[in-house]
Amino acid sequence: MKHREYSGKTAHVRYRGGPVGEPVLEDCTAGEPERIVMGAGEVPRGIEEALYDMEIGEQRDVVVPCAKAYGDHDPEGVVRYPRSFLAEGATLHVGDFVTWEHPVSHQVVPVKVVAETEDALAVDFNHLLAGKDLAYWLELVDVVDAEGRSLSGK
């Protein structure tokens, strides 16, 4: 980690990318840069590591292995439910997405129907990018402290 001083600061970043070999999933290259609090886990670990290694103003292409992105696809993350268990269960089919609210944290996440029978559905709770390497173009526009002062000295 070349620039430990970025930790806790806000990085202003433009980026474009997604899974290797697939169409671009995210394109945040126009307009104001996105703000990422460094060290807060707001982006995959491999992206954050690349940003820590970059100079302010630098642009870079990075490939992030799935282990430093959203992890491997875990087969235990695929769970079977009776169709009646899901409010929309009767109308869901393979490839459909459903929003799922975690019963404890109440965090809402998208889950995908990956198999179906007449009476049951298999739902994949893995992150949608689990098991995929990512390819991104990054531009570290600036890094600012809590008072909005640039670390670039400009």
JSON list of C-alpha atoms in Angstrom, two decimals:
[
{"chain": "A", "resi": 1, "resn": "MET", "atom": "CA", "xyz": [0.00, 0.00, 0.00]},
{"chain": "A", "resi": 2, "resn": "LYS", "atom": "CA", "xyz": [1.89, 2.98, -1.36]},
{"chain": "A", "resi": 3, "resn": "HIS", "atom": "CA", "xyz": [-0.35, 5.76, 0.01]},
{"chain": "A", "resi": 4, "resn": "ARG", "atom": "CA", "xyz": [-1.47, 4.88, 3.54]},
{"chain": "A", "resi": 5, "resn": "GLU", "atom": "CA", "xyz": [-2.29, 8.55, 4.06]},
{"chain": "A", "resi": 6, "resn": "TYR", "atom": "CA", "xyz": [-5.41, 8.04, 1.89]},
{"chain": "A", "resi": 7, "resn": "SER", "atom": "CA", "xyz": [-7.00, 5.94, 4.64]},
{"chain": "A", "resi": 8, "resn": "GLY", "atom": "CA", "xyz": [-10.10, 7.63, 6.05]},
{"chain": "A", "resi": 9, "resn": "LYS", "atom": "CA", "xyz": [-9.97, 10.30, 3.36]},
{"chain": "A", "resi": 10, "resn": "THR", "atom": "CA", "xyz": [-12.41, 10.69, 0.47]},
{"chain": "A", "resi": 11, "resn": "ALA", "atom": "CA", "xyz": [-11.18, 9.65, -2.95]},
{"chain": "A", "resi": 12, "resn": "HIS", "atom": "CA", "xyz": [-12.80, 11.32, -5.96]},
{"chain": "A", "resi": 13, "resn": "VAL", "atom": "CA", "xyz": [-12.82, 8.65, -8.65]},
{"chain": "A", "resi": 14, "resn": "ARG", "atom": "CA", "xyz": [-14.03, 8.12, -12.19]},
{"chain": "A", "resi": 15, "resn": "TYR", "atom": "CA", "xyz": [-14.33, 4.52, -13.31]},
{"chain": "A", "resi": 16, "resn": "ARG", "atom": "CA", "xyz": [-15.70, 2.16, -15.93]},
{"chain": "A", "resi": 17, "resn": "GLY", "atom": "CA", "xyz": [-15.83, -1.61, -15.98]},
{"chain": "A", "resi": 18, "resn": "GLY", "atom": "CA", "xyz": [-17.40, -4.86, -14.91]},
{"chain": "A", "resi": 19, "resn": "PRO", "atom": "CA", "xyz": [-16.79, -8.59, -15.21]},
{"chain": "A", "resi": 20, "resn": "VAL", "atom": "CA", "xyz": [-13.89, -9.60, -17.47]},
{"chain": "A", "resi": 21, "resn": "GLY", "atom": "CA", "xyz": [-15.10, -10.43, -20.98]},
{"chain": "A", "resi": 22, "resn": "GLU", "atom": "CA", "xyz": [-18.59, -9.03, -20.44]},
{"chain": "A", "resi": 23, "resn": "PRO", "atom": "CA", "xyz": [-20.15, -5.69, -21.43]},
{"chain": "A", "resi": 24, "resn": "VAL", "atom": "CA", "xyz": [-19.39, -2.67, -19.23]},
{"chain": "A", "resi": 25, "resn": "LEU", "atom": "CA", "xyz": [-21.60, -2.85, -16.14]},
{"chain": "A", "resi": 26, "resn": "GLU", "atom": "CA", "xyz": [-20.74, 0.50, -14.56]},
{"chain": "A", "resi": 27, "resn": "ASP", "atom": "CA", "xyz": [-19.71, 3.72, -16.28]},
{"chain": "A", "resi": 28, "resn": "CYS", "atom": "CA", "xyz": [-19.04, 6.62, -13.96]},
{"chain": "A", "resi": 29, "resn": "THR", "atom": "CA", "xyz": [-16.79, 8.61, -16.29]},
{"chain": "A", "resi": 30, "resn": "ALA", "atom": "CA", "xyz": [-18.99, 11.64, -16.98]},
{"chain": "A", "resi": 31, "resn": "GLY", "atom": "CA", "xyz": [-19.90, 14.42, -14.61]},
{"chain": "A", "resi": 32, "resn": "GLU", "atom": "CA", "xyz": [-18.68, 14.75, -11.07]},
{"chain": "A", "resi": 33, "resn": "PRO", "atom": "CA", "xyz": [-16.40, 11.96, -9.82]},
{"chain": "A", "resi": 34, "resn": "GLU", "atom": "CA", "xyz": [-17.79, 9.39, -7.42]},
{"chain": "A", "resi": 35, "resn": "ARG", "atom": "CA", "xyz": [-16.74, 9.76, -3.77]},
{"chain": "A", "resi": 36, "resn": "ILE", "atom": "CA", "xyz": [-15.28, 6.75, -1.99]},
{"chain": "A", "resi": 37, "resn": "VAL", "atom": "CA", "xyz": [-14.23, 6.80, 1.66]},
{"chain": "A", "resi": 38, "resn": "MET", "atom": "CA", "xyz": [-10.93, 4.95, 1.66]},
{"chain": "A", "resi": 39, "resn": "GLY", "atom": "CA", "xyz": [-10.72, 2.08, 4.13]},
{"chain": "A", "resi": 40, "resn": "ALA", "atom": "CA", "xyz": [-14.50, 1.93, 4.67]},
{"chain": "A", "resi": 41, "resn": "GLY", "atom": "CA", "xyz": [-15.11, -1.11, 2.46]},
{"chain": "A", "resi": 42, "resn": "GLU", "atom": "CA", "xyz": [-17.31, 0.82, 0.04]},
{"chain": "A", "resi": 43, "resn": "VAL", "atom": "CA", "xyz": [-15.71, -0.84, -3.00]},
{"chain": "A", "resi": 44, "resn": "PRO", "atom": "CA", "xyz": [-14.18, -4.29, -3.56]},
{"chain": "A", "resi": 45, "resn": "ARG", "atom": "CA", "xyz": [-10.82, -4.79, -1.84]},
{"chain": "A", "resi": 46, "resn": "GLY", "atom": "CA", "xyz": [-8.92, -5.08, -5.15]},
{"chain": "A", "resi": 47, "resn": "ILE", "atom": "CA", "xyz": [-10.26, -1.73, -6.38]},
{"chain": "A", "resi": 48, "resn": "GLU", "atom": "CA", "xyz": [-9.38, -0.06, -3.08]},
{"chain": "A", "resi": 49, "resn": "GLU", "atom": "CA", "xyz": [-5.87, -1.55, -3.17]},
{"chain": "A", "resi": 50, "resn": "ALA", "atom": "CA", "xyz": [-5.36, -0.15, -6.67]},
{"chain": "A", "resi": 51, "resn": "LEU", "atom": "CA", "xyz": [-6.51, 3.30, -5.51]},
{"chain": "A", "resi": 52, "resn": "TYR", "atom": "CA", "xyz": [-4.09, 3.21, -2.54]},
{"chain": "A", "resi": 53, "resn": "ASP", "atom": "CA", "xyz": [-1.31, 2.49, -5.05]},
{"chain": "A", "resi": 54, "resn": "MET", "atom": "CA", "xyz": [-2.21, 5.36, -7.41]},
{"chain": "A", "resi": 55, "resn": "GLU", "atom": "CA", "xyz": [-1.01, 8.94, -7.53]},
{"chain": "A", "resi": 56, "resn": "ILE", "atom": "CA", "xyz": [-3.61, 11.72, -7.60]},
{"chain": "A", "resi": 57, "resn": "GLY", "atom": "CA", "xyz": [-4.39, 12.43, -11.26]},
{"chain": "A", "resi": 58, "resn": "GLU", "atom": "CA", "xyz": [-3.31, 8.95, -12.41]},
{"chain": "A", "resi": 59, "resn": "GLN", "atom": "CA", "xyz": [-5.39, 6.72, -14.69]},
{"chain": "A", "resi": 60, "resn": "ARG", "atom": "CA", "xyz": [-5.00, 2.97, -14.67]},
{"chain": "A", "resi": 61, "resn": "ASP", "atom": "CA", "xyz": [-6.53, -0.26, -15.98]},
{"chain": "A", "resi": 62, "resn": "VAL", "atom": "CA", "xyz": [-6.85, -2.97, -13.33]},
{"chain": "A", "resi": 63, "resn": "VAL", "atom": "CA", "xyz": [-7.98, -6.58, -13.28]},
{"chain": "A", "resi": 64, "resn": "VAL", "atom": "CA", "xyz": [-9.32, -7.67, -9.91]},
{"chain": "A", "resi": 65, "resn": "PRO", "atom": "CA", "xyz": [-9.46, -11.43, -9.24]},
{"chain": "A", "resi": 66, "resn": "CYS", "atom": "CA", "xyz": [-12.75, -12.64, -7.78]},
{"chain": "A", "resi": 67, "resn": "ALA", "atom": "CA", "xyz": [-11.01, -13.33, -4.45]},
{"chain": "A", "resi": 68, "resn": "LYS", "atom": "CA", "xyz": [-10.41, -9.56, -4.10]},
{"chain": "A", "resi": 69, "resn": "ALA", "atom": "CA", "xyz": [-13.79, -8.62, -5.57]},
{"chain": "A", "resi": 70, "resn": "TYR", "atom": "CA", "xyz": [-16.93, -10.45, -4.43]},
{"chain": "A", "resi": 71, "resn": "GLY", "atom": "CA", "xyz": [-15.39, -13.84, -3.69]},
{"chain": "A", "resi": 72, "resn": "ASP", "atom": "CA", "xyz": [-16.01, -17.25, -5.17]},
{"chain": "A", "resi": 73, "resn": "HIS", "atom": "CA", "xyz": [-19.51, -18.43, -5.90]},
{"chain": "A", "resi": 74, "resn": "ASP", "atom": "CA", "xyz": [-20.60, -20.49, -2.86]},
{"chain": "A", "resi": 75, "resn": "PRO", "atom": "CA", "xyz": [-22.92, -23.37, -3.76]},
{"chain": "A", "resi": 76, "resn": "GLU", "atom": "CA", "xyz": [-24.32, -23.23, -0.21]},
{"chain": "A", "resi": 77, "resn": "GLY", "atom": "CA", "xyz": [-25.62, -19.76, -1.05]},
{"chain": "A", "resi": 78, "resn": "VAL", "atom": "CA", "xyz": [-28.22, -21.37, -3.31]},
{"chain": "A", "resi": 79, "resn": "VAL", "atom": "CA", "xyz": [-31.32, -22.22, -1.26]},
{"chain": "A", "resi": 80, "resn": "ARG", "atom": "CA", "xyz": [-34.51, -24.04, -2.26]},
{"chain": "A", "resi": 81, "resn": "TYR", "atom": "CA", "xyz": [-37.90, -22.73, -1.14]},
{"chain": "A", "resi": 82, "resn": "PRO", "atom": "CA", "xyz": [-41.48, -23.78, -1.82]},
{"chain": "A", "resi": 83, "resn": "ARG", "atom": "CA", "xyz": [-43.00, -21.34, -4.32]},
{"chain": "A", "resi": 84, "resn": "SER", "atom": "CA", "xyz": [-45.59, -20.42, -1.68]},
{"chain": "A", "resi": 85, "resn": "PHE", "atom": "CA", "xyz": [-42.78, -19.12, 0.58]},
{"chain": "A", "resi": 86, "resn": "LEU", "atom": "CA", "xyz": [-42.16, -16.17, -1.78]},
{"chain": "A", "resi": 87, "resn": "ALA", "atom": "CA", "xyz": [-44.86, -13.57, -2.33]},
{"chain": "A", "resi": 88, "resn": "GLU", "atom": "CA", "xyz": [-44.29, -13.67, -6.11]},
{"chain": "A", "resi": 89, "resn": "GLY", "atom": "CA", "xyz": [-43.40, -17.37, -6.12]},
{"chain": "A", "resi": 90, "resn": "ALA", "atom": "CA", "xyz": [-46.16, -18.49, -8.47]},
{"chain": "A", "resi": 91, "resn": "THR", "atom": "CA", "xyz": [-44.96, -16.19, -11.26]},
{"chain": "A", "resi": 92, "resn": "LEU", "atom": "CA", "xyz": [-41.15, -16.45, -10.87]},
{"chain": "A", "resi": 93, "resn": "HIS", "atom": "CA", "xyz": [-38.96, -18.29, -13.37]},
{"chain": "A", "resi": 94, "resn": "VAL", "atom": "CA", "xyz": [-35.25, -19.03, -13.87]},
{"chain": "A", "resi": 95, "resn": "GLY", "atom": "CA", "xyz": [-33.37, -15.78, -14.48]},
{"chain": "A", "resi": 96, "resn": "ASP", "atom": "CA", "xyz": [-35.84, -13.59, -12.58]},
{"chain": "A", "resi": 97, "resn": "PHE", "atom": "CA", "xyz": [-34.59, -11.33, -9.79]},
{"chain": "A", "resi": 98, "resn": "VAL", "atom": "CA", "xyz": [-36.32, -10.75, -6.47]},
{"chain": "A", "resi": 99, "resn": "THR", "atom": "CA", "xyz": [-35.48, -8.31, -3.69]},
{"chain": "A", "resi": 100, "resn": "TRP", "atom": "CA", "xyz": [-34.84, -10.14, -0.45]},
{"chain": "A", "resi": 101, "resn": "GLU", "atom": "CA", "xyz": [-34.82, -8.53, 2.99]},
{"chain": "A", "resi": 102, "resn": "HIS", "atom": "CA", "xyz": [-32.45, -10.13, 5.47]},
{"chain": "A", "resi": 103, "resn": "PRO", "atom": "CA", "xyz": [-34.54, -11.13, 8.51]},
{"chain": "A", "resi": 104, "resn": "VAL", "atom": "CA", "xyz": [-31.98, -9.81, 11.03]},
{"chain": "A", "resi": 105, "resn": "SER", "atom": "CA", "xyz": [-30.16, -6.88, 9.37]},
{"chain": "A", "resi": 106, "resn": "HIS", "atom": "CA", "xyz": [-33.14, -5.86, 7.21]},
{"chain": "A", "resi": 107, "resn": "GLN", "atom": "CA", "xyz": [-30.68, -5.16, 4.40]},
{"chain": "A", "resi": 108, "resn": "VAL", "atom": "CA", "xyz": [-32.38, -5.56, 1.02]},
{"chain": "A", "resi": 109, "resn": "VAL", "atom": "CA", "xyz": [-30.41, -7.45, -1.64]},
{"chain": "A", "resi": 110, "resn": "PRO", "atom": "CA", "xyz": [-31.20, -8.72, -5.14]},
{"chain": "A", "resi": 111, "resn": "VAL", "atom": "CA", "xyz": [-31.32, -12.51, -5.45]},
{"chain": "A", "resi": 112, "resn": "LYS", "atom": "CA", "xyz": [-31.67, -14.57, -8.60]},
{"chain": "A", "resi": 113, "resn": "VAL", "atom": "CA", "xyz": [-33.89, -17.57, -9.34]},
{"chain": "A", "resi": 114, "resn": "VAL", "atom": "CA", "xyz": [-31.52, -20.23, -10.71]},
{"chain": "A", "resi": 115, "resn": "ALA", "atom": "CA", "xyz": [-33.75, -23.32, -10.84]},
{"chain": "A", "resi": 116, "resn": "GLU", "atom": "CA", "xyz": [-37.43, -24.13, -10.65]},
{"chain": "A", "resi": 117, "resn": "THR", "atom": "CA", "xyz": [-39.89, -26.95, -10.43]},
{"chain": "A", "resi": 118, "resn": "GLU", "atom": "CA", "xyz": [-43.65, -26.80, -10.35]},
{"chain": "A", "resi": 119, "resn": "ASP", "atom": "CA", "xyz": [-43.62, -26.46, -6.55]},
{"chain": "A", "resi": 120, "resn": "ALA", "atom": "CA", "xyz": [-40.20, -24.98, -5.66]},
{"chain": "A", "resi": 121, "resn": "LEU", "atom": "CA", "xyz": [-37.61, -22.36, -6.56]},
{"chain": "A", "resi": 122, "resn": "ALA", "atom": "CA", "xyz": [-33.85, -22.31, -6.03]},
{"chain": "A", "resi": 123, "resn": "VAL", "atom": "CA", "xyz": [-32.67, -18.82, -5.13]},
{"chain": "A", "resi": 124, "resn": "ASP", "atom": "CA", "xyz": [-29.01, -17.73, -5.34]},
{"chain": "A", "resi": 125, "resn": "PHE", "atom": "CA", "xyz": [-27.99, -15.45, -2.45]},
{"chain": "A", "resi": 126, "resn": "ASN", "atom": "CA", "xyz": [-24.41, -14.99, -3.71]},
{"chain": "A", "resi": 127, "resn": "HIS", "atom": "CA", "xyz": [-23.46, -11.49, -4.84]},
{"chain": "A", "resi": 128, "resn": "LEU", "atom": "CA", "xyz": [-24.35, -11.14, -8.52]},
{"chain": "A", "resi": 129, "resn": "LEU", "atom": "CA", "xyz": [-20.64, -10.78, -9.36]},
{"chain": "A", "resi": 130, "resn": "ALA", "atom": "CA", "xyz": [-19.40, -13.62, -7.12]},
{"chain": "A", "resi": 131, "resn": "GLY", "atom": "CA", "xyz": [-16.98, -15.90, -8.93]},
{"chain": "A", "resi": 132, "resn": "LYS", "atom": "CA", "xyz": [-16.12, -13.26, -11.54]},
{"chain": "A", "resi": 133, "resn": "ASP", "atom": "CA", "xyz": [-12.88, -11.39, -12.12]},
{"chain": "A", "resi": 134, "resn": "LEU", "atom": "CA", "xyz": [-13.42, -7.67, -12.72]},
{"chain": "A", "resi": 135, "resn": "ALA", "atom": "CA", "xyz": [-11.75, -5.33, -15.23]},
{"chain": "A", "resi": 136, "resn": "TYR", "atom": "CA", "xyz": [-11.90, -1.58, -14.52]},
{"chain": "A", "resi": 137, "resn": "TRP", "atom": "CA", "xyz": [-10.45, 1.64, -15.78]},
{"chain": "A", "resi": 138, "resn": "LEU", "atom": "CA", "xyz": [-9.84, 4.00, -12.83]},
{"chain": "A", "resi": 139, "resn": "GLU", "atom": "CA", "xyz": [-8.97, 7.66, -12.59]},
{"chain": "A", "resi": 140, "resn": "LEU", "atom": "CA", "xyz": [-8.01, 8.99, -9.16]},
{"chain": "A", "resi": 141, "resn": "VAL", "atom": "CA", "xyz": [-9.08, 12.61, -9.60]},
{"chain": "A", "resi": 142, "resn": "ASP", "atom": "CA", "xyz": [-8.33, 13.72, -6.04]},
{"chain": "A", "resi": 143, "resn": "VAL", "atom": "CA", "xyz": [-8.18, 12.67, -2.39]},
{"chain": "A", "resi": 144, "resn": "VAL", "atom": "CA", "xyz": [-9.51, 15.12, 0.19]},
{"chain": "A", "resi": 145, "resn": "ASP", "atom": "CA", "xyz": [-9.53, 15.24, 3.97]},
{"chain": "A", "resi": 146, "resn": "ALA", "atom": "CA", "xyz": [-12.55, 15.87, 6.20]},
{"chain": "A", "resi": 147, "resn": "GLU", "atom": "CA", "xyz": [-12.21, 19.63, 5.69]},
{"chain": "A", "resi": 148, "resn": "GLY", "atom": "CA", "xyz": [-12.19, 19.21, 1.90]},
{"chain": "A", "resi": 149, "resn": "ARG", "atom": "CA", "xyz": [-8.48, 19.96, 1.50]},
{"chain": "A", "resi": 150, "resn": "SER", "atom": "CA", "xyz": [-6.78, 18.10, -1.34]},
{"chain": "A", "resi": 151, "resn": "LEU", "atom": "CA", "xyz": [-3.85, 15.86, -0.48]},
{"chain": "A", "resi": 152, "resn": "SER", "atom": "CA", "xyz": [-2.32, 16.85, -3.83]},
{"chain": "A", "resi": 153, "resn": "GLY", "atom": "CA", "xyz": [-1.26, 20.19, -2.35]},
{"chain": "A", "resi": 154, "resn": "LYS", "atom": "CA", "xyz": [-3.06, 22.07, -5.12]}
]
